[in-house]
Coordinates of N, CA, C and O in Angstrom, one line a residue:
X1 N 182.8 162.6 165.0 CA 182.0 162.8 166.2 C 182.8 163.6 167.3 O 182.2 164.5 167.8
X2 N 184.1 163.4 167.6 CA 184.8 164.0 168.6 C 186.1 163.5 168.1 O 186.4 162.5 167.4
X3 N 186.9 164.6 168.7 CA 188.4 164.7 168.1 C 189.4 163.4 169.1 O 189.5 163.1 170.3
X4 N 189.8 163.0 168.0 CA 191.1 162.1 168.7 C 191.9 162.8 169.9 O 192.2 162.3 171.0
X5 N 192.3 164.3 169.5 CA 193.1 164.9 170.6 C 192.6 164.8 172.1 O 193.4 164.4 173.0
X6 N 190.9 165.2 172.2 CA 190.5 165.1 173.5 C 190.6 163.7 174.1 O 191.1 163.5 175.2
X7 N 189.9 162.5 173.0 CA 190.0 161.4 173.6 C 191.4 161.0 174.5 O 191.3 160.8 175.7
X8 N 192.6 161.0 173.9 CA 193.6 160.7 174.2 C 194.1 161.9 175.5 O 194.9 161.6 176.4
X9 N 193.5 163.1 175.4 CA 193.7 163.5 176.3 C 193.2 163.3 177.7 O 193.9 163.5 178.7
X10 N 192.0 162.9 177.7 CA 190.9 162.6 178.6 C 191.3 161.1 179.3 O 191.0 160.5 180.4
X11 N 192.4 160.6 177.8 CA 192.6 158.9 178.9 C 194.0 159.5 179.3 O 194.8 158.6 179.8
X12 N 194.6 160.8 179.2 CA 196.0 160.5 180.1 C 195.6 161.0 181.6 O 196.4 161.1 182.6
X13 N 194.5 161.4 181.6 CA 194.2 161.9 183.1 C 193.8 163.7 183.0 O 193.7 164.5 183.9
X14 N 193.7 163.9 181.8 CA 193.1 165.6 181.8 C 191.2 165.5 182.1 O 190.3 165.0 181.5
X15 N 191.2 166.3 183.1 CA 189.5 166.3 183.7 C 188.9 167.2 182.7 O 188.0 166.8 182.1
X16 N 189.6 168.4 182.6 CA 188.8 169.4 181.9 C 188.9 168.5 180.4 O 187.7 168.3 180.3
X17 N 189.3 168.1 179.6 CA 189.5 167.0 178.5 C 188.0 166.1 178.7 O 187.0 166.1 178.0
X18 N 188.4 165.4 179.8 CA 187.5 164.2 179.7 C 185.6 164.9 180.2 O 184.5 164.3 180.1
X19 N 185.9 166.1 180.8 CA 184.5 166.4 181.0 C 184.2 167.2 179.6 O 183.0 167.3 179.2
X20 N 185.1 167.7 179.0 CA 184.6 168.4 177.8 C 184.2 167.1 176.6 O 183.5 167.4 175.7
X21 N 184.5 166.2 176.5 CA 184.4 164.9 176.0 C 183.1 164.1 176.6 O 182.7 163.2 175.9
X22 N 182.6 164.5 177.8 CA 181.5 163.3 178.1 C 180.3 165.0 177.6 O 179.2 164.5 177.6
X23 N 180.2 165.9 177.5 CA 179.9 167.1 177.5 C 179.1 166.9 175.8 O 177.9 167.0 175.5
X24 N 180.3 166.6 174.9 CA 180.0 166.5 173.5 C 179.1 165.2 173.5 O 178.0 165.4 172.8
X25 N 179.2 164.1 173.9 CA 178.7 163.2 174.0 C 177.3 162.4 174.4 O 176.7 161.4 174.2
X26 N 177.2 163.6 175.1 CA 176.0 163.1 176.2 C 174.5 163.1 175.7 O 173.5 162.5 176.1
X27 N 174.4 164.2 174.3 CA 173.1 164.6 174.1 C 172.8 162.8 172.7 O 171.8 162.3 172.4
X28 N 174.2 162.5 172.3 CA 173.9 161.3 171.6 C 173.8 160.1 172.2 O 173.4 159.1 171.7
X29 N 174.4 160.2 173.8 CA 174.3 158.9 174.4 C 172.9 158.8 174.8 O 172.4 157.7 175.0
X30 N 172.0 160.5 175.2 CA 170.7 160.0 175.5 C 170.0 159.8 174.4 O 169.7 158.6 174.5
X31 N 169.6 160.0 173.7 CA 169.0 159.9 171.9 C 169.3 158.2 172.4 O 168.5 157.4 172.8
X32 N 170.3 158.1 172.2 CA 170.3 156.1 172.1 C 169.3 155.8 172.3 O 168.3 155.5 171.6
X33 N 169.9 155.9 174.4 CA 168.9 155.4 175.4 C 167.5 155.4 175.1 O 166.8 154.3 175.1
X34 N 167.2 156.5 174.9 CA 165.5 156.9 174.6 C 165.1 156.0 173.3 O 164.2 155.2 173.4
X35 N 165.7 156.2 172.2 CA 165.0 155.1 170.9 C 164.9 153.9 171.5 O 164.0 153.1 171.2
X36 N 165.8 153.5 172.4 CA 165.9 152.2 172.8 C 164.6 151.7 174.0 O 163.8 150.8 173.9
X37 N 164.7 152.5 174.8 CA 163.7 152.3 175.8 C 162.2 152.9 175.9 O 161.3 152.3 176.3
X38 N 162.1 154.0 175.5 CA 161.1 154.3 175.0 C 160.6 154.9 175.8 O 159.4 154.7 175.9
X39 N 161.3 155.9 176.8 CA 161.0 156.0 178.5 C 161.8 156.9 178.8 O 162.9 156.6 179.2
X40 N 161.5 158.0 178.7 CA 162.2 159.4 179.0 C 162.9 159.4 180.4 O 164.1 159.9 180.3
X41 N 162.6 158.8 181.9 CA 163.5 158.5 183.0 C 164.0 157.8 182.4 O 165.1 158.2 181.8
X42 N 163.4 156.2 182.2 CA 164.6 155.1 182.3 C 165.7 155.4 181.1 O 166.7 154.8 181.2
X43 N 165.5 156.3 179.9 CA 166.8 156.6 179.0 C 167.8 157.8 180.2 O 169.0 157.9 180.4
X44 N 166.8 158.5 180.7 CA 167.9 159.4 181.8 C 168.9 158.4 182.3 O 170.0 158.5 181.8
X45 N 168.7 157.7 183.0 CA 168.8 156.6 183.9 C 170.3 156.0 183.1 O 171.5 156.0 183.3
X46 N 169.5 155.4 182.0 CA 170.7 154.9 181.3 C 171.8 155.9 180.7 O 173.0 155.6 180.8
X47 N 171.6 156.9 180.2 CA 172.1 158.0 179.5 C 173.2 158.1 180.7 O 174.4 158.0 180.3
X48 N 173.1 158.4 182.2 CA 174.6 158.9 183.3 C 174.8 157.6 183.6 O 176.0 157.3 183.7
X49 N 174.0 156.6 183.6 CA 175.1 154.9 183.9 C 175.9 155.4 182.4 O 176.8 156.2 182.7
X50 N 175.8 155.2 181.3 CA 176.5 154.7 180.3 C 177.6 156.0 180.7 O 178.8 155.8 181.0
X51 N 177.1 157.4 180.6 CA 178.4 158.5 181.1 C 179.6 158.3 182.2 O 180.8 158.7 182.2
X52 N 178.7 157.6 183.0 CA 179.4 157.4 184.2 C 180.7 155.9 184.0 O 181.7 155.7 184.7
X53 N 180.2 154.9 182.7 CA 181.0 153.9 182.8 C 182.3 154.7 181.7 O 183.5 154.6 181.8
X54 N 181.8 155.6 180.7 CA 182.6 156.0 179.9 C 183.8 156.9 180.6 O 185.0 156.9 180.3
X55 N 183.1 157.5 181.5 CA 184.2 158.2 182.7 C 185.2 157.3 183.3 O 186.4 157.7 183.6
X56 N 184.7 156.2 183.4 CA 185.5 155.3 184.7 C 186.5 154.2 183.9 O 187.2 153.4 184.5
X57 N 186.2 154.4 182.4 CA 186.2 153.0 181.7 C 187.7 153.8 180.3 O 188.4 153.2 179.6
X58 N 187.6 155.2 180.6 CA 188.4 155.9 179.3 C 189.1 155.6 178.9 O 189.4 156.0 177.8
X59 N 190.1 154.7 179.6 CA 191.5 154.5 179.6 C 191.5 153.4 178.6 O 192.2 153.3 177.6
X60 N 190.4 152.3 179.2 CA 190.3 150.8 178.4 C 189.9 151.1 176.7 O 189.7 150.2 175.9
X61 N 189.8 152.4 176.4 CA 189.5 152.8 174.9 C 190.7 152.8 173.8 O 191.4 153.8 173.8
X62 N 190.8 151.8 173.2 CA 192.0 152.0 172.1 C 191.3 151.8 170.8 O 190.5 151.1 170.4
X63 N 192.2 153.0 170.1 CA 191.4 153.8 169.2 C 191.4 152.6 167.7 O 191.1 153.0 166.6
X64 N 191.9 151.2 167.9 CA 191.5 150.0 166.8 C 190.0 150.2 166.4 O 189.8 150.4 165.2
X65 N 189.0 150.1 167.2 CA 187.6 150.9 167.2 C 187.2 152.3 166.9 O 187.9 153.1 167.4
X66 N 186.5 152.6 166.2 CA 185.7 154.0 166.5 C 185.1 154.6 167.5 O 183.9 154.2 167.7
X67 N 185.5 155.5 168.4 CA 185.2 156.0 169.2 C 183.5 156.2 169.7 O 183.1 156.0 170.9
X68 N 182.9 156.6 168.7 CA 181.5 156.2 169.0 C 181.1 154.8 168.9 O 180.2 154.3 169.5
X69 N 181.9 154.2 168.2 CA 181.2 152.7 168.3 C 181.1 152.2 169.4 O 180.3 151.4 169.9
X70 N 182.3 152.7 170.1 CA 182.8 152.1 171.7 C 181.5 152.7 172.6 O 180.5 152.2 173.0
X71 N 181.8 153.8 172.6 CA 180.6 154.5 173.2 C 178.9 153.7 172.9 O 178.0 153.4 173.7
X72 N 178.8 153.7 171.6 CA 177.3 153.1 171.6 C 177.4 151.6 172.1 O 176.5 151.2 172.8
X73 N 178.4 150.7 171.8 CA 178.0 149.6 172.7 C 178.0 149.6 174.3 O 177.5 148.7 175.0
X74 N 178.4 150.6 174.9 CA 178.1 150.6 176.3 C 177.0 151.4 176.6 O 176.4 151.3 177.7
X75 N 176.7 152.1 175.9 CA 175.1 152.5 175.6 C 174.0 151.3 175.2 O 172.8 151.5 175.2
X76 N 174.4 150.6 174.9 CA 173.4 150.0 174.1 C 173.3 148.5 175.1 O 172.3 147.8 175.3
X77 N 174.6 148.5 175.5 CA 174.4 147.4 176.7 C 174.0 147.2 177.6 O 173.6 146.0 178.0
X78 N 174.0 148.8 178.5 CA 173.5 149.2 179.7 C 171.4 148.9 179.2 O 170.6 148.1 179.8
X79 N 171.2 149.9 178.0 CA 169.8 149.3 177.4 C 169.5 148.1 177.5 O 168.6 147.8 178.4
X80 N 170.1 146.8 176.8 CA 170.0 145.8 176.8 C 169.1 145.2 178.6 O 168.0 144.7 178.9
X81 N 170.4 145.5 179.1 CA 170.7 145.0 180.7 C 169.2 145.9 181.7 O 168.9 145.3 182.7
X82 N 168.5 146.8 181.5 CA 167.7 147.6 181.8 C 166.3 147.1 181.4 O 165.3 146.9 182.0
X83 N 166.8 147.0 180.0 CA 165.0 146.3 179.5 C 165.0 144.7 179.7 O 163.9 144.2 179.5
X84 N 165.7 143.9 180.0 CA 165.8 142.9 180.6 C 165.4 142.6 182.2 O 164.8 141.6 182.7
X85 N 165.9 143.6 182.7 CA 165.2 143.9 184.3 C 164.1 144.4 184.5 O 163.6 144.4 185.6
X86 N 163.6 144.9 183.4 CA 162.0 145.3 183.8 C 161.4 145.1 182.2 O 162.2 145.1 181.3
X87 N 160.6 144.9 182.0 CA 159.8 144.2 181.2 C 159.6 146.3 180.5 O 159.5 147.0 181.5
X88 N 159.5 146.8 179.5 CA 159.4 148.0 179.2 C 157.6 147.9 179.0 O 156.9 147.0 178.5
X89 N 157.0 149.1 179.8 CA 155.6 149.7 179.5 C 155.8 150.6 178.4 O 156.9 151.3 178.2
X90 N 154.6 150.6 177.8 CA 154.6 151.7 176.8 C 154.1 152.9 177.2 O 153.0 152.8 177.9
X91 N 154.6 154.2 177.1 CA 153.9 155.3 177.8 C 153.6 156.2 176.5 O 154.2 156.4 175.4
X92 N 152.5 156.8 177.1 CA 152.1 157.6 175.9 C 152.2 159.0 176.5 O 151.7 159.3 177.5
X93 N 153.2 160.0 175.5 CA 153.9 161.0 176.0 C 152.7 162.3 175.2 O 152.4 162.5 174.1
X94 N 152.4 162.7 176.0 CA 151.6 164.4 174.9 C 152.7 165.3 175.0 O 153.4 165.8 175.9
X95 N 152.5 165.5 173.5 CA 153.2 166.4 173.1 C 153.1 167.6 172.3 O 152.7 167.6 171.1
X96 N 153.3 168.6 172.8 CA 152.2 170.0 171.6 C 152.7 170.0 170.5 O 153.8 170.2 170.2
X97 N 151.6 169.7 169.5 CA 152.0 169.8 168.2 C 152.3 171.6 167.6 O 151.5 172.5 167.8
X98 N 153.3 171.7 167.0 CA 153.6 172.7 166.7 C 153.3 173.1 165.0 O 154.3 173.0 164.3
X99 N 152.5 173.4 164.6 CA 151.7 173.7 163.4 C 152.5 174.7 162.4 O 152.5 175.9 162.7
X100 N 153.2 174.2 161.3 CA 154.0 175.2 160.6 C 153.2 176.0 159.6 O 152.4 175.3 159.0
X101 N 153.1 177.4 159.3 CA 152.8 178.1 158.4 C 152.6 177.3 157.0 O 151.5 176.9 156.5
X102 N 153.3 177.1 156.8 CA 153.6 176.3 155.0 C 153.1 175.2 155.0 O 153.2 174.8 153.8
X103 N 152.6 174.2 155.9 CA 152.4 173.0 155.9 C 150.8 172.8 156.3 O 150.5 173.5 157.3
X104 N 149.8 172.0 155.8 CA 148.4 172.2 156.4 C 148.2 171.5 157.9 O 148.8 170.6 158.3
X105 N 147.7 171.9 158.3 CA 147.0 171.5 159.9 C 146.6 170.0 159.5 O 146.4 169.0 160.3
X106 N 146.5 170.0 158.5 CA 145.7 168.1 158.6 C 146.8 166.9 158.0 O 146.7 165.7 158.4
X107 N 147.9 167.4 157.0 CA 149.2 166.8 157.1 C 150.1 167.2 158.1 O 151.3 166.7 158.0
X108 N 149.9 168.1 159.4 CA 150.9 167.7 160.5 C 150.0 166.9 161.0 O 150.7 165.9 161.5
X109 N 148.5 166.6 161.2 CA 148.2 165.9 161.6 C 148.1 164.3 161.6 O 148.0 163.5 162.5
X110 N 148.3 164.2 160.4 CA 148.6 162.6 159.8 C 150.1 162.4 159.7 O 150.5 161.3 159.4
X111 N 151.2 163.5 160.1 CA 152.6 163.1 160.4 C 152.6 162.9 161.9 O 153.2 161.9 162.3
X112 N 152.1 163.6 162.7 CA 152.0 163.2 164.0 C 151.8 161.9 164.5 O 152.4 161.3 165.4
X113 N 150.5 161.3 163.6 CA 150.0 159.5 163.2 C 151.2 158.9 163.1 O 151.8 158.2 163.9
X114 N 151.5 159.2 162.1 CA 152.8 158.3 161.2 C 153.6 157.9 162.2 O 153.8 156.8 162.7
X115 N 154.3 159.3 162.7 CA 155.5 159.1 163.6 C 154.9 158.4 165.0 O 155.9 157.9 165.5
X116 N 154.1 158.2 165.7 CA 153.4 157.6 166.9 C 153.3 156.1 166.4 O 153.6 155.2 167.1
X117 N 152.7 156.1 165.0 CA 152.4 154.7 164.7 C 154.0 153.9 164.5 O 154.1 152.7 164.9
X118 N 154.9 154.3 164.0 CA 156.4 154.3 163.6 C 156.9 153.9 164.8 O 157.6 152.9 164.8
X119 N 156.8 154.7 166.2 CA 157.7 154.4 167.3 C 156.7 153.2 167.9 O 157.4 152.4 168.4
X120 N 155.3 152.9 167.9 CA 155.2 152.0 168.0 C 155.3 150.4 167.6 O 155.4 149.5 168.4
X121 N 155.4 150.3 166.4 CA 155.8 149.5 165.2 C 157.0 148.8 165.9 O 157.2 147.7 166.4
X122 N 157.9 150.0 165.6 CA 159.4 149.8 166.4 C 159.6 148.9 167.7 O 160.4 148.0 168.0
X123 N 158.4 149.6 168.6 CA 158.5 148.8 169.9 C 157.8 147.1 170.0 O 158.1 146.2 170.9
X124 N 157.2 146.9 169.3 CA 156.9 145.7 168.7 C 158.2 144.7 168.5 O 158.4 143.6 168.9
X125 N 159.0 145.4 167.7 CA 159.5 144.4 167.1 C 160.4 143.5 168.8 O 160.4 143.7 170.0
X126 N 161.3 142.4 167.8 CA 162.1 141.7 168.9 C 163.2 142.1 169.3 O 164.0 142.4 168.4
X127 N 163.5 142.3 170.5 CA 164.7 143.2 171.1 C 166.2 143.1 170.7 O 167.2 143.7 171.1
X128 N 166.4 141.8 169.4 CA 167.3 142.2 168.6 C 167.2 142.9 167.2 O 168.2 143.7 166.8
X129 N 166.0 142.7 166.3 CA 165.3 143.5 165.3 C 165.3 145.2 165.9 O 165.6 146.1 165.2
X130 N 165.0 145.5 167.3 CA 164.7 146.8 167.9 C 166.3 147.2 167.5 O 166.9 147.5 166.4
X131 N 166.5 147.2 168.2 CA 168.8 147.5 167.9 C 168.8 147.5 166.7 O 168.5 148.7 166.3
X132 N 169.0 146.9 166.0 CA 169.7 147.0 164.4 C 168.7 148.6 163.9 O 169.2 149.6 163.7
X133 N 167.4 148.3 164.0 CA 166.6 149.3 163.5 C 167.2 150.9 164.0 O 167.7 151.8 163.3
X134 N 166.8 150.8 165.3 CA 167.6 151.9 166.0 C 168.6 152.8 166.0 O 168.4 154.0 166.2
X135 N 170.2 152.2 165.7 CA 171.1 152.3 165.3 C 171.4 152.2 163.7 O 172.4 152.4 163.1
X136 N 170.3 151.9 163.3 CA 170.5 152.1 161.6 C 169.7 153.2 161.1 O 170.2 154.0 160.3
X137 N 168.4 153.3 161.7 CA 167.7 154.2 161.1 C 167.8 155.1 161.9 O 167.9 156.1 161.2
X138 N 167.7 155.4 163.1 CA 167.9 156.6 163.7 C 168.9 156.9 164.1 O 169.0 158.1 164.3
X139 N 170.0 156.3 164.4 CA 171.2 156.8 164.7 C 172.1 157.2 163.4 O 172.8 158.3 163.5
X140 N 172.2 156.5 162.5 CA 172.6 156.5 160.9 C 173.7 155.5 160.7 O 174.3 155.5 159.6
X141 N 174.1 154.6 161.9 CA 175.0 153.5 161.9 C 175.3 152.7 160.5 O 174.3 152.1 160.0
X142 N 176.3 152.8 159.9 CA 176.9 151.5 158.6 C 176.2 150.5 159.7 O 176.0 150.4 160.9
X143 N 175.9 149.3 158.0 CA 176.5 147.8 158.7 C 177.8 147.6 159.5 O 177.8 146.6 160.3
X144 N 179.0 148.5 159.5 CA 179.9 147.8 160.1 C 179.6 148.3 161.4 O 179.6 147.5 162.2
X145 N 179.4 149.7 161.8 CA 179.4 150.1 162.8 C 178.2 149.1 163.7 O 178.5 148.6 164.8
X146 N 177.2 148.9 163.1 CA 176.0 148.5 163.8 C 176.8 146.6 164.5 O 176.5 146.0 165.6
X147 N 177.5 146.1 163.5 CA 178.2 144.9 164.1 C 178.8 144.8 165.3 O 178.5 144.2 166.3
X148 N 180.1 145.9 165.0 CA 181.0 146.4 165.8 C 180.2 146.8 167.0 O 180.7 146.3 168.0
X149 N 179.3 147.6 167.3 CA 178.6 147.6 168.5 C 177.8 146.7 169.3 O 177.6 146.6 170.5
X150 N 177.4 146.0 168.4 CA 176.3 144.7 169.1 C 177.2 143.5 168.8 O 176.7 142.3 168.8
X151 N 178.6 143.8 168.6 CA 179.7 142.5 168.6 C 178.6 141.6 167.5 O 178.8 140.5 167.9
X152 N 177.9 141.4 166.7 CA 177.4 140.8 166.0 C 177.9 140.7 164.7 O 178.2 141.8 164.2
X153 N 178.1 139.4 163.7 CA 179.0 139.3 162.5 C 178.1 140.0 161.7 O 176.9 139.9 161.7
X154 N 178.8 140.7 160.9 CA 178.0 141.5 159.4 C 176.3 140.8 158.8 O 175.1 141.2 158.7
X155 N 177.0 139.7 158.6 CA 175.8 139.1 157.4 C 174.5 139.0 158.7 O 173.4 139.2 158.1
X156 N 174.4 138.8 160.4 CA 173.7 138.3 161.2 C 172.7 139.9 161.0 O 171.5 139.9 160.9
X157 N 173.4 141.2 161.1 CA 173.3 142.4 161.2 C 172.2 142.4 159.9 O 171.0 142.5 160.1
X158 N 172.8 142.4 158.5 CA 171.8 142.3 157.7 C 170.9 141.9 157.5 O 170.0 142.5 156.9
X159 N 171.2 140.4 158.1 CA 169.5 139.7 158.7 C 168.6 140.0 159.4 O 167.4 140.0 159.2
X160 N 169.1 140.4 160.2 CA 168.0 141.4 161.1 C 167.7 142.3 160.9 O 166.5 142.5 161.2
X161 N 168.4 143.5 160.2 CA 167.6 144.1 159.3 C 166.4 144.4 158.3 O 165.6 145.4 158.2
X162 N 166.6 142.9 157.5 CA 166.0 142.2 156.5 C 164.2 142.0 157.1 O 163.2 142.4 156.7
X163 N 164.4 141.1 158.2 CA 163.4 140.7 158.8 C 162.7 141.9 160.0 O 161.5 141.9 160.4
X164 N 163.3 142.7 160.3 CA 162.7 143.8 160.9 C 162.2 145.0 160.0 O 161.6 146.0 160.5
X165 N 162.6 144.8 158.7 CA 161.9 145.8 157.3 C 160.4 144.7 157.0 O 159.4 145.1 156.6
X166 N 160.6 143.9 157.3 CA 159.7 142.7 156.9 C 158.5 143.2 157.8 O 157.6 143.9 157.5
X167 N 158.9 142.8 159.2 CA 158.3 142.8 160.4 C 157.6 144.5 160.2 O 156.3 144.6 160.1
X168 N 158.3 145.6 160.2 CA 157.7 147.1 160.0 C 156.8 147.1 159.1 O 155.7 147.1 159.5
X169 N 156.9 147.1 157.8 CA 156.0 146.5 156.9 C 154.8 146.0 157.0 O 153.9 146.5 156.4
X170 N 154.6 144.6 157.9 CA 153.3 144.2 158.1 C 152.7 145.1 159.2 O 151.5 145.3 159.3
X171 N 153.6 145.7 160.2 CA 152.9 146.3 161.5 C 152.2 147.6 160.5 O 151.3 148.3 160.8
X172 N 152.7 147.7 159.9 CA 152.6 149.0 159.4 C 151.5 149.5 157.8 O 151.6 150.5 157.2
X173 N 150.6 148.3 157.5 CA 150.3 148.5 156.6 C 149.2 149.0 156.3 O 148.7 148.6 155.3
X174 N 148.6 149.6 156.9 CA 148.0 150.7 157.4 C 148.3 151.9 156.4 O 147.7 152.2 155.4
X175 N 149.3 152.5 156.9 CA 149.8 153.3 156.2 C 149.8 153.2 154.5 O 149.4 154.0 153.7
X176 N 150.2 152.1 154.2 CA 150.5 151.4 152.7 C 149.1 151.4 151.4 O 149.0 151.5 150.2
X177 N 148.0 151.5 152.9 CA 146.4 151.0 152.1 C 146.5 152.3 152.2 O 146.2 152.8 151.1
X178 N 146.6 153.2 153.0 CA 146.2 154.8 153.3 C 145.4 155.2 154.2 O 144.9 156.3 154.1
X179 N 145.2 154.3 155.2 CA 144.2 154.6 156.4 C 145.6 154.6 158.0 O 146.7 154.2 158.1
X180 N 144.7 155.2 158.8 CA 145.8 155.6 159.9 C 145.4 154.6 161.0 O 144.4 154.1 160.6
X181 N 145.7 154.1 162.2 CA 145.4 153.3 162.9 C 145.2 154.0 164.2 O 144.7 153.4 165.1
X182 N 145.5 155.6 164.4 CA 145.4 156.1 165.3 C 143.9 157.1 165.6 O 143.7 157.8 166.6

């Protein structure tokens, strides 16, 4: 994800280092935010808190961790702490479908389904099933990474996993029979 040289440079006090480092960073710290909350401000919102603690916080980074892992648990905590302060609404975003040559008008149209019915599925689930999913399927996190970020032991990680494949599954079966819910 980013080079050891900057990090270390960025924690001895180099600006141009550490802003070229929050620079590389910033378009995956919002990606988090956003799978996480589901809310284009409130992931803004979280996206410069989490920038802003990574700025203030560089020094306390020792590289025993993976540097994104560090990064996504303060991303992922700031989420936590956000959707616990407000109860998350669901918003429904329009978005122009962009229609490819090669592909028919009526399979982007039932991928547009899929993926709407998918992010809601997701938001269903329970706000620790939400995380594991998140960070596993859209971010591409290992089991270890996904522990190491949510401080949670391996096997707890797989559990939740387990039960949030379960849980998508039934929200989702719809899709399975071949009818769309949208």
């Amino acid at each position: 994800m980013v080079e050891q040289g900057l990090i270390r440079a960025a924690q001895t006090g180099d600006r141009d280092a550490l802003i070229t480092l929050l620079r590389e960073i910033e378009t995956h710290v919002y990606r988090t935010a956003y799978y996480i909350l589901n809310n284009e401000q409130d992931a803004m919102d979280a996206a410069q808190e989490a920038l802003i603690r990574i700025y203030t916080k560089i020094d306390s980074y020792e590289e025993k961790a993976q540097f994104k892992t560090w990064v996504q648990r303060i991303v992922t905590n700031i989420c936590i702490d956000k959707f616990r302060r407000s109860k998350p609404t669901v918003s429904i975003d329009e978005h122009d479908m962009v229609f490819q040559g090669n592909e028919s008008v009526e399979r982007e149209v039932m991928s547009g389904y899929l993926a709407h019915d998918i992010r809601e599925a997701i938001d269903q689930l329970p706000e620790h099933h939400r995380m594991v999913v998140v960070l596993r399927y859209l971010q591409d996190f290992s089991y270890n990474e996904i522990a190491d970020s949510l401080n949670l032991p391996l096997n707890t990680v797989k559990s939740y996993l387990f039960r949030a494949r379960q849980q998508l599954q039934h929200l989702l079966q719809d899709y399975q029979k071949g009818g769309v819910s949208g």
